[in-house]
Amino acid sequence: MESRLTELEIKVALQEDLLDALNLTVTRQQQQIDLLQEQLRHLYQLQQGASQDETVGSLRDDIPPHY
């Protein structure tokens, strides 16, 4: 009976360690997701700005001065 109780206590302790490790992993992944989302928003804003600049005119559309 005593060994069975000890076995259960060991299993619970191992599961608690595993749960802590999983929580840490999920927290790190969420931080990475947040960072990637912020970078994506920034790139989208840059792309939107570039698109607006193209509607005004592109350097490729200008005629060189020697023509």
CSV table of C-alpha atoms in Angstrom, one decimal:
chain,number,residue,atom,x,y,z
A,1,MET,CA,0.0,0.0,0.0
A,2,GLU,CA,2.8,2.4,0.9
A,3,SER,CA,4.7,1.8,-2.4
A,4,ARG,CA,1.6,2.4,-4.4
A,5,LEU,CA,1.1,5.8,-2.7
A,6,THR,CA,4.7,6.6,-3.3
A,7,GLU,CA,4.3,5.7,-7.0
A,8,LEU,CA,1.3,7.9,-7.3
A,9,GLU,CA,3.1,10.8,-5.6
A,10,ILE,CA,6.0,10.4,-8.1
A,11,LYS,CA,3.7,10.4,-11.0
A,12,VAL,CA,1.9,13.5,-9.8
A,13,ALA,CA,5.3,15.3,-9.3
A,14,LEU,CA,6.4,14.3,-12.8
A,15,GLN,CA,3.1,15.5,-14.3
A,16,GLU,CA,3.5,18.8,-12.5
A,17,ASP,CA,7.0,19.3,-13.9
A,18,LEU,CA,5.7,18.5,-17.4
A,19,LEU,CA,2.8,20.9,-17.0
A,20,ASP,CA,5.2,23.7,-15.9
A,21,ALA,CA,7.4,23.0,-19.0
A,22,LEU,CA,4.4,23.0,-21.3
A,23,ASN,CA,3.2,26.3,-19.8
A,24,LEU,CA,6.6,27.8,-20.3
A,25,THR,CA,6.6,26.6,-23.9
A,26,VAL,CA,3.1,28.1,-24.6
A,27,THR,CA,4.1,31.4,-23.0
A,28,ARG,CA,7.2,31.6,-25.2
A,29,GLN,CA,5.2,30.7,-28.3
A,30,GLN,CA,2.6,33.4,-27.5
A,31,GLN,CA,5.4,36.0,-27.2
A,32,GLN,CA,6.8,34.9,-30.6
A,33,ILE,CA,3.3,35.1,-32.1
A,34,ASP,CA,2.8,38.6,-30.7
A,35,LEU,CA,6.2,39.7,-32.1
A,36,LEU,CA,5.4,38.2,-35.5
A,37,GLN,CA,2.0,39.9,-35.6
A,38,GLU,CA,3.6,43.3,-34.8
A,39,GLN,CA,6.2,42.8,-37.5
A,40,LEU,CA,3.5,41.8,-40.0
A,41,ARG,CA,1.5,45.0,-39.1
A,42,HIS,CA,4.6,47.1,-39.7
A,43,LEU,CA,5.3,45.4,-43.0
A,44,TYR,CA,1.7,45.9,-44.1
A,45,GLN,CA,1.9,49.6,-43.2
A,46,LEU,CA,5.2,49.9,-45.2
A,47,GLN,CA,3.5,48.2,-48.1
A,48,GLN,CA,0.5,50.4,-47.9
A,49,GLY,CA,2.7,53.5,-47.9
A,50,ALA,CA,4.6,52.2,-50.9
A,51,SER,CA,1.3,51.5,-52.8
A,52,GLN,CA,0.2,55.1,-52.2
A,53,ASP,CA,3.5,56.4,-53.5
A,54,GLU,CA,3.1,54.4,-56.7
A,55,THR,CA,-0.3,55.9,-57.4
A,56,VAL,CA,1.3,59.4,-57.4
A,57,GLY,CA,3.9,58.3,-59.9
A,58,SER,CA,6.9,56.0,-60.2
A,59,LEU,CA,10.4,56.9,-61.3
A,60,ARG,CA,10.0,54.3,-64.1
A,61,ASP,CA,7.1,56.4,-65.5
A,62,ASP,CA,9.1,59.6,-65.7
A,63,ILE,CA,10.8,60.4,-69.0
A,64,PRO,CA,14.6,60.8,-68.6
A,65,PRO,CA,15.8,64.4,-69.3
A,66,HIS,CA,17.7,63.4,-72.5
A,67,TYR,CA,14.4,62.6,-74.3
